Structures are given as C-alpha cells and as structure tokens.
Short mmCIF file of C-alpha atoms in Angstrom, two decimals:
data_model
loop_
_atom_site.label_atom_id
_atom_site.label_comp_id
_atom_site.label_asym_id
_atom_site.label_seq_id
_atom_site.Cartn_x
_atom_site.Cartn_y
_atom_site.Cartn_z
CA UNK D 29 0.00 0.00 0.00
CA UNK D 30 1.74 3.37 -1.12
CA UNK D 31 1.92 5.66 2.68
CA UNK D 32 0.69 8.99 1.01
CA UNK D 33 1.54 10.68 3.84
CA UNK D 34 5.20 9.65 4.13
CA UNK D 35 7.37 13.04 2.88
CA UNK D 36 10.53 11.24 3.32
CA UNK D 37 12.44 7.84 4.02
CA UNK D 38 15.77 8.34 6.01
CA UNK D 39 18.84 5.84 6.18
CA UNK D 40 18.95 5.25 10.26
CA UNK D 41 22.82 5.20 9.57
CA UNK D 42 22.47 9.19 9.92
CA UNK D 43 21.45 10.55 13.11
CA UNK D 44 18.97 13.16 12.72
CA UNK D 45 16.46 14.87 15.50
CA UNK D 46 13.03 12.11 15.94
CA UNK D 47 10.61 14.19 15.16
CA UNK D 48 6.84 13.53 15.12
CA UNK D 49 5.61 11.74 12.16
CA UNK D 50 8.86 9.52 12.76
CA UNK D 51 8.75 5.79 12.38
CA UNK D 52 11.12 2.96 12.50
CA UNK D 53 10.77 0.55 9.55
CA UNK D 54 12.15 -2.81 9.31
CA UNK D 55 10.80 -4.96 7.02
CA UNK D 56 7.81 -2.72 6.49
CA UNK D 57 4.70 -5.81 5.99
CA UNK D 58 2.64 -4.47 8.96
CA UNK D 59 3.77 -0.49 7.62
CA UNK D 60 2.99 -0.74 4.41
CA UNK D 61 0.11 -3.29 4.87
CA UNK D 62 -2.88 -0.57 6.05
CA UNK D 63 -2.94 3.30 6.09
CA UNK D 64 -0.77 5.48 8.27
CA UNK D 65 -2.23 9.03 8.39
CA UNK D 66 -0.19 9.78 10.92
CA UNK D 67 3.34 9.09 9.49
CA UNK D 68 5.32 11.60 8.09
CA UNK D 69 8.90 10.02 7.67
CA UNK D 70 9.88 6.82 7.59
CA UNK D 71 13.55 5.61 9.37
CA UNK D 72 15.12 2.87 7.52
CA UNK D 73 16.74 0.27 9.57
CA UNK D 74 17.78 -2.13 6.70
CA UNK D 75 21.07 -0.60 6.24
CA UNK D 76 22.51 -1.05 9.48
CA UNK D 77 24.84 -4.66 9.23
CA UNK D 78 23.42 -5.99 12.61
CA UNK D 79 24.34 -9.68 12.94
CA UNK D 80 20.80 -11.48 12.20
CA UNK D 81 21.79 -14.01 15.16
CA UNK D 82 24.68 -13.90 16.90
CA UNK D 83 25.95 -16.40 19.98
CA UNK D 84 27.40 -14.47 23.09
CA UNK D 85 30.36 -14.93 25.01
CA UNK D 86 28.26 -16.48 28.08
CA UNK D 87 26.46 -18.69 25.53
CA UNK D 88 23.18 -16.29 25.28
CA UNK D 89 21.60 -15.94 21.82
CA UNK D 90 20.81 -12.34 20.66
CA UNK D 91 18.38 -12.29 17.89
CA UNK D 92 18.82 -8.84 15.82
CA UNK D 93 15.23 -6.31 15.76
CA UNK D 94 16.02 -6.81 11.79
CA UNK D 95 16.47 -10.64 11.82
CA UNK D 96 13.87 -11.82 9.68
CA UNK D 97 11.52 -14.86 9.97
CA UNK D 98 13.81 -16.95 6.55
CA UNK D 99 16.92 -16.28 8.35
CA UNK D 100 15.53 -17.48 11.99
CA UNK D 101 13.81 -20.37 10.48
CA UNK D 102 16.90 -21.61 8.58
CA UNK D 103 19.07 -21.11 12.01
CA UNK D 104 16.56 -23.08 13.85
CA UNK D 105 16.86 -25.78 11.33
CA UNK D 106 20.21 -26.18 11.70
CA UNK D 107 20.55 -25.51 15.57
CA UNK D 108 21.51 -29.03 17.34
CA UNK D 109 19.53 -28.43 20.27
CA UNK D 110 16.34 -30.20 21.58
CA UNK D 111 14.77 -26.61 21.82
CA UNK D 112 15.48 -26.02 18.07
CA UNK D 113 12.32 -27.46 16.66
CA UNK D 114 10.68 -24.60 18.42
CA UNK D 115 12.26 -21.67 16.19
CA UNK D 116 10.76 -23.60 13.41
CA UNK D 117 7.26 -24.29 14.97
CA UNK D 118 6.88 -20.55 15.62
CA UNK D 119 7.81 -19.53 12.07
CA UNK D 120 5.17 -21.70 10.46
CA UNK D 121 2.72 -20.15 13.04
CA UNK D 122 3.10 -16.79 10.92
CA UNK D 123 1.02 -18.58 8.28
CA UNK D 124 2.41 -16.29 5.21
CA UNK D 125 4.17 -16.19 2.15
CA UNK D 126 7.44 -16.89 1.57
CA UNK D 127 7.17 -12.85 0.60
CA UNK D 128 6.41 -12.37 4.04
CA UNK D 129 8.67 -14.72 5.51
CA UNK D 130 11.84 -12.99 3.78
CA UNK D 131 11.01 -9.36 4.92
CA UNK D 132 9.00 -9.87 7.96
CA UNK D 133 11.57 -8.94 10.82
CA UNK D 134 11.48 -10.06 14.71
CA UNK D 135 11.58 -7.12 15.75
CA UNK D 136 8.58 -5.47 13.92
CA UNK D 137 6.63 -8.33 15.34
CA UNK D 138 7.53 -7.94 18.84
CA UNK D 139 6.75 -3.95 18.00
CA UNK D 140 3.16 -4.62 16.82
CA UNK D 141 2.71 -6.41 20.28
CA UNK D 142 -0.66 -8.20 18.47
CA UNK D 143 -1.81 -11.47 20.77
CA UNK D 144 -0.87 -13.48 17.97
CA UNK D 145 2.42 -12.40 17.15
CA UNK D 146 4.08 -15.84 16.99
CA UNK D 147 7.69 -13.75 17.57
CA UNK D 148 6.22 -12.69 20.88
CA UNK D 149 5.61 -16.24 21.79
CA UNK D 150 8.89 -17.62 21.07
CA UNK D 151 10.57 -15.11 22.65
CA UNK D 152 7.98 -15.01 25.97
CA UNK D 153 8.38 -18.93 25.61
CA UNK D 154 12.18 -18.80 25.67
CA UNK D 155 12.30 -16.21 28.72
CA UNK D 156 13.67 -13.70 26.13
CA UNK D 157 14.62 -10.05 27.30
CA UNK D 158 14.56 -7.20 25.02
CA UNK D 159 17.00 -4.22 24.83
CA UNK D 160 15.96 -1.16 23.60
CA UNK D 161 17.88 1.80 23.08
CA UNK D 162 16.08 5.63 23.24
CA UNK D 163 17.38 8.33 21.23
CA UNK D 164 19.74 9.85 23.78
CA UNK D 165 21.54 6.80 24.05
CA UNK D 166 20.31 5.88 27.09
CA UNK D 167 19.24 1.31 27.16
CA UNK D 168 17.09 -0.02 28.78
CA UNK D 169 16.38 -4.18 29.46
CA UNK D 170 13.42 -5.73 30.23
CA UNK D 171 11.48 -9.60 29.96
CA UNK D 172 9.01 -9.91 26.86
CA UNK D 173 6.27 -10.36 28.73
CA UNK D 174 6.86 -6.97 30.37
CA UNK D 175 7.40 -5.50 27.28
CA UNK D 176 4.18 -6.62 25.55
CA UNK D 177 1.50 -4.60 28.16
CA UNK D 178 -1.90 -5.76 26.39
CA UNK D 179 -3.15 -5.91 22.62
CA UNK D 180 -0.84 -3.68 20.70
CA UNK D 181 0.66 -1.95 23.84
CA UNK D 182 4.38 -1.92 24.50
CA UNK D 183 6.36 -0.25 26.54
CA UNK D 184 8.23 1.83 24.23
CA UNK D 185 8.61 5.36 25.00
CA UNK D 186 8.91 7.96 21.86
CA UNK D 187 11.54 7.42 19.16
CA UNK D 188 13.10 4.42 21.28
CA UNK D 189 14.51 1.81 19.18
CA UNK D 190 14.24 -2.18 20.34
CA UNK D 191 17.51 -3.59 19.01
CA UNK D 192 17.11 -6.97 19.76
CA UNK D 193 16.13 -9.82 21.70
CA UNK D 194 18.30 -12.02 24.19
CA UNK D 195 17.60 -15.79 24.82
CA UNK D 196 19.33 -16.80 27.90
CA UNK D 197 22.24 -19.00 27.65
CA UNK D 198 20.09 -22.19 29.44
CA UNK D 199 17.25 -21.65 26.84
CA UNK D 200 19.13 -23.66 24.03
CA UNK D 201 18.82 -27.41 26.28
CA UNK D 202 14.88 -26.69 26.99
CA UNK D 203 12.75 -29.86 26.65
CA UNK D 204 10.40 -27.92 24.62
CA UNK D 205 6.37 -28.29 23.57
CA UNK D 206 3.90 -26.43 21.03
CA UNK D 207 0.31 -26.49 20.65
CA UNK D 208 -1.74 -24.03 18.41
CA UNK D 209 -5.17 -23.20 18.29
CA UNK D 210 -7.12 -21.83 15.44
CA UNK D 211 -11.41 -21.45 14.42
CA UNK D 212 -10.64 -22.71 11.10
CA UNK D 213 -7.38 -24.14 8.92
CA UNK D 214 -4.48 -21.73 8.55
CA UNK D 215 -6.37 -19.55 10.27
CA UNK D 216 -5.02 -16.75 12.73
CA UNK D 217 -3.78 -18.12 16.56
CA UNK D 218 -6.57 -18.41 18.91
CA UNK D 219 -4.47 -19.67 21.57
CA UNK D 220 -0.87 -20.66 21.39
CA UNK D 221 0.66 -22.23 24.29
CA UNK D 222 4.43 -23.43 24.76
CA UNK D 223 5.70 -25.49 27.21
CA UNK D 224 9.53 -25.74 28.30
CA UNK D 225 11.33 -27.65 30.66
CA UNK D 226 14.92 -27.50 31.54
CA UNK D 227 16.71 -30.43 32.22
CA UNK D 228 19.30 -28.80 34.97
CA UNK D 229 17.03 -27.94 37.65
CA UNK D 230 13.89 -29.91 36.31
CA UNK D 231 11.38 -26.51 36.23
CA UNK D 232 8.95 -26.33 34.31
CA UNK D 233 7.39 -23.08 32.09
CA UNK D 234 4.21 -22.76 30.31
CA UNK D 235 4.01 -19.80 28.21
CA UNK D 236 0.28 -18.71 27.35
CA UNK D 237 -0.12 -16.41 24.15
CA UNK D 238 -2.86 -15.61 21.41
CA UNK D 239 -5.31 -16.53 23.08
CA UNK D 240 -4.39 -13.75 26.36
CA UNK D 241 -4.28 -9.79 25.42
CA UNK D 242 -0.67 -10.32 26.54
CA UNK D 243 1.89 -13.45 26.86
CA UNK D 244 1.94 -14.86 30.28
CA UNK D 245 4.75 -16.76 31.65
CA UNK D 246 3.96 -19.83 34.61
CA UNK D 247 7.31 -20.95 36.26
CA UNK D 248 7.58 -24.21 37.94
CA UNK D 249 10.29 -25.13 40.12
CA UNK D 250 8.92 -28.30 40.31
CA UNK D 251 6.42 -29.66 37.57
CA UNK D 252 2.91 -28.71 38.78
CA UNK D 253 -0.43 -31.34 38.94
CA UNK D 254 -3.24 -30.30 36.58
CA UNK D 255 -5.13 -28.22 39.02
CA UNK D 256 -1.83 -26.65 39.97
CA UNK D 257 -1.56 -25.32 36.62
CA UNK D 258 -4.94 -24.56 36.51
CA UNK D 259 -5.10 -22.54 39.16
CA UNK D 260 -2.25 -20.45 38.05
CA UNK D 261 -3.61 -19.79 34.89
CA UNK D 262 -6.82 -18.88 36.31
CA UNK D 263 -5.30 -16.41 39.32
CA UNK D 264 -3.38 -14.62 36.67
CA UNK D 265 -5.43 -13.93 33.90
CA UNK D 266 -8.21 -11.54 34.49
CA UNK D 267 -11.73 -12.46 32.68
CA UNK D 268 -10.68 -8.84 30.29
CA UNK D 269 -7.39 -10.30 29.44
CA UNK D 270 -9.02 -12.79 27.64
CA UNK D 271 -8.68 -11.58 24.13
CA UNK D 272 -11.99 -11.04 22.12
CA UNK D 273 -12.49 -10.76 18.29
CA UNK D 274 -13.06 -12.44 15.28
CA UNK D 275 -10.83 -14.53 15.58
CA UNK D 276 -12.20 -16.51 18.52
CA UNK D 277 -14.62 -15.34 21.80
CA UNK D 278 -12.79 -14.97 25.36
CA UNK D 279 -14.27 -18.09 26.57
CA UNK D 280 -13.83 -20.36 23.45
CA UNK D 281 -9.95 -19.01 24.10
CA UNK D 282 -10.02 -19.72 27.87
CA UNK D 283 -10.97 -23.05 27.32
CA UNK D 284 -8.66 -24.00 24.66
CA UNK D 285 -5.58 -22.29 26.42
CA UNK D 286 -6.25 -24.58 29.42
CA UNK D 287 -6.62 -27.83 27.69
CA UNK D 288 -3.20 -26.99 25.76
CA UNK D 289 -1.21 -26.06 28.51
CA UNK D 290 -2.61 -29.51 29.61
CA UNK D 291 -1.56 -31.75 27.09
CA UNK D 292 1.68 -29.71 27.57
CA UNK D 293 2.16 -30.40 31.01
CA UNK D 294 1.79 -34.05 30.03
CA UNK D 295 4.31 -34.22 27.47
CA UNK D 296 6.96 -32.38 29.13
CA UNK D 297 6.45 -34.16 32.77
CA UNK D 298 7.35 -37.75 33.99
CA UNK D 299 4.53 -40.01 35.03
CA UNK D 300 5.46 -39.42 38.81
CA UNK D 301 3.94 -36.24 38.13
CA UNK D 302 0.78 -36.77 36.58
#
C-alpha cells in the first residue's frame, strides 16, 4: 500500500532529530500493509549490518530487531539443540508467504505487540529479554512479557529503538512443547501455548499467548499437577485479558488455552507427576 503521507524515508545510519511523524521501519509488511495518516517520515533500519543471530560470550543468543523470519527459520533448522524445533514451529505459526517470511523482521513483530504475534511467543516462551535503546543513548532491558502490556501496547517510550532480543544461555537445552489453536485451517492463533522444561534444575514453564491480550509466563520449580496449573492460569489472567475478536470469543480461548497447557504439562512431565 503506497503511505501517502510519508514526505521522506531516512537511512537510520544518519542521526537526525526524531521528530513527530517519525517511524522505525524494518521490514515494512505491517507499515505498508494498512494506512498510516499519521506518518510523516519513515527511518530505515535495513542498512545497518546488525548480525541477524549472533551467539554471546556467556552462551546467550541475541536475535537482531532486523532478523527476519527466513533467516531465523533456517538457524533453527540447523541448531543441534532439543529446543530447536521450536524456532521452526513458531515460524510456520506466521502462516504467510514466503514474501512475508523474507522481509518480515522479529523485531517489527515484537513492536506490533498483536496477541498473535508468533515472535512474541517464542521469545515469551524462551524467557527472552529485550534491549531497547532511546534516542539519547540511554538502554534499557526488560522480559518480553513486560514488554508486551496488552493488545498492541508496548512499553516503548517515543523514538526508542528495540535492538534486539536475548535468549538466555540455558534456553538452548529446553525440553520444549507447542500447541496451536485456530477457528478454522491456517487460520489466525486463537491460543498458542508453549511449554519448556529445563533439564538442569527440572522446572517447568508454560508460556500462554494468542489466546491472552498479553503473553503470560507460569514458572515451575517443580512440575505442577493439573489443578496446579490450573489454578495459576486462572489467578493470573483476568476475565478482560481474555482476548476477544473475530478470531475466537474470550471463553472459546479460555478453554482452549487450558486444555493446551494440559496436554503440555503431560508431554513435558514424567509419570510421577501426573
């Protein structure tokens, strides 16, 4: 869709003043997918050389804001680690084109903050932390699942910039699990819920997305029983957190969240703790 309103596209490269009207664009699908009335000039990101993935010195993964969804899916193919097939699962969750897939970025995703942004959930599943960087220079880091405050809501202040996303060094050797939920085939997420369990200290997470306004994160030091997890679920989410539209009613996503994280908590524990 041509942005009428956009008077100018800079290279990010050159540090200018953010002024109003400013944007950050990345791979530009959500952008240049609907009007923008409000956008004046777009800053171009492209150009900048970050590392698309890049291993860190403690054994952390950062994923670059301008990694896009071809370049994570071929890493995750070729990671040899049991929580590889996840990177992969996540991708396909997209649903889109392979036009999509090779300008689609992970950061543009995580900016969106939609309930179905399957970067958001991989990232929330992983216990991912973003960093974002403001225009004076001064960073900031902080969990996805603080970063992502309800449908579409971040917490990104005025012409800050989120650079990329962190995977802790532990979250390579998770015992992961992935269920999706959808009203119809290749349909958007209704409720997509991933479990992972790491092998060193035997806790166990359950990530709920899609189907919530926001991704919430259950930690288990020790792998809970069904109403345990239950329970958590339930004392977390409020009955508005729920998300409602099209796509699938707040109850209809309640219900299916619970019976994944279920058949997650299954997989993922022994039979001692069933």
């Amino acid at each position: 869709m041509d942005l009428n309103t956009v008077l100018d596209v800079r290279d990010a490269r050159r540090r200018e003043p953010w002024r109003p009207g400013d944007a950050w664009l990345g791979g530009g699908t959500y952008l240049f997918s609907e009007p923008q009335p409000h956008l004046r000039r777009l800053v171009d990101l492209s150009r900048m050389g970050w590392p698309p993935l890049s291993w860190q010195p403690d054994g952390s993964l950062d994923i670059a804001a301008t990694c896009t969804i071809t370049e994570l899916s071929r890493f995750g193919r070729t990671l040899p680690t049991t929580a590889a097939p996840l990177f992969e699962q996540c991708c396909r969750a997209f649903l889109a084109s392979f036009k999509i897939w090779n300008m689609a970025t992970v950061g543009g995703n995580l900016c969106n903050g939609l309930p179905a942004g399957p970067m958001v959930s991989l990232t929330a599943g992983l216990d991912g932390t973003v960093f974002l960087q403001g225009q004076d220079g001064a960073t900031r880091r902080m969990p996805v699942t603080e970063f992502i405050l309800g449908a579409g809501v971040k917490d990104l202040r005025e012409g800050e910039l989120l650079r990329s996303v962190r995977l802790p060094p532990n979250a390579m050797n998770f015992r992961t699990a992935f269920r999706q939920a959808s009203l119809y085939g290749l349909g958007r997420s209704g409720a997509l819920v991933i479990g992972a369990c790491d092998p060193a200290d035997g806790s166990l997470a359950v990530t709920v997305s899609a189907a919530t306004t926001r991704p919430f994160r259950f930690w288990f030091a020790l792998p809970p029983t069904a109403a345990e997890l239950r329970e958590a679920i339930d004392g977390a989410v409020r009955p508005d957190e729920w998300y409602d539209d099209i796509h699938g009613l707040p109850a209809w996503r309640r219900h299916m969240a619970l019976r994944l994280a279920e058949e997650i908590r299954r997989e993922l524990t022994t039979e001692d703790h069933r």
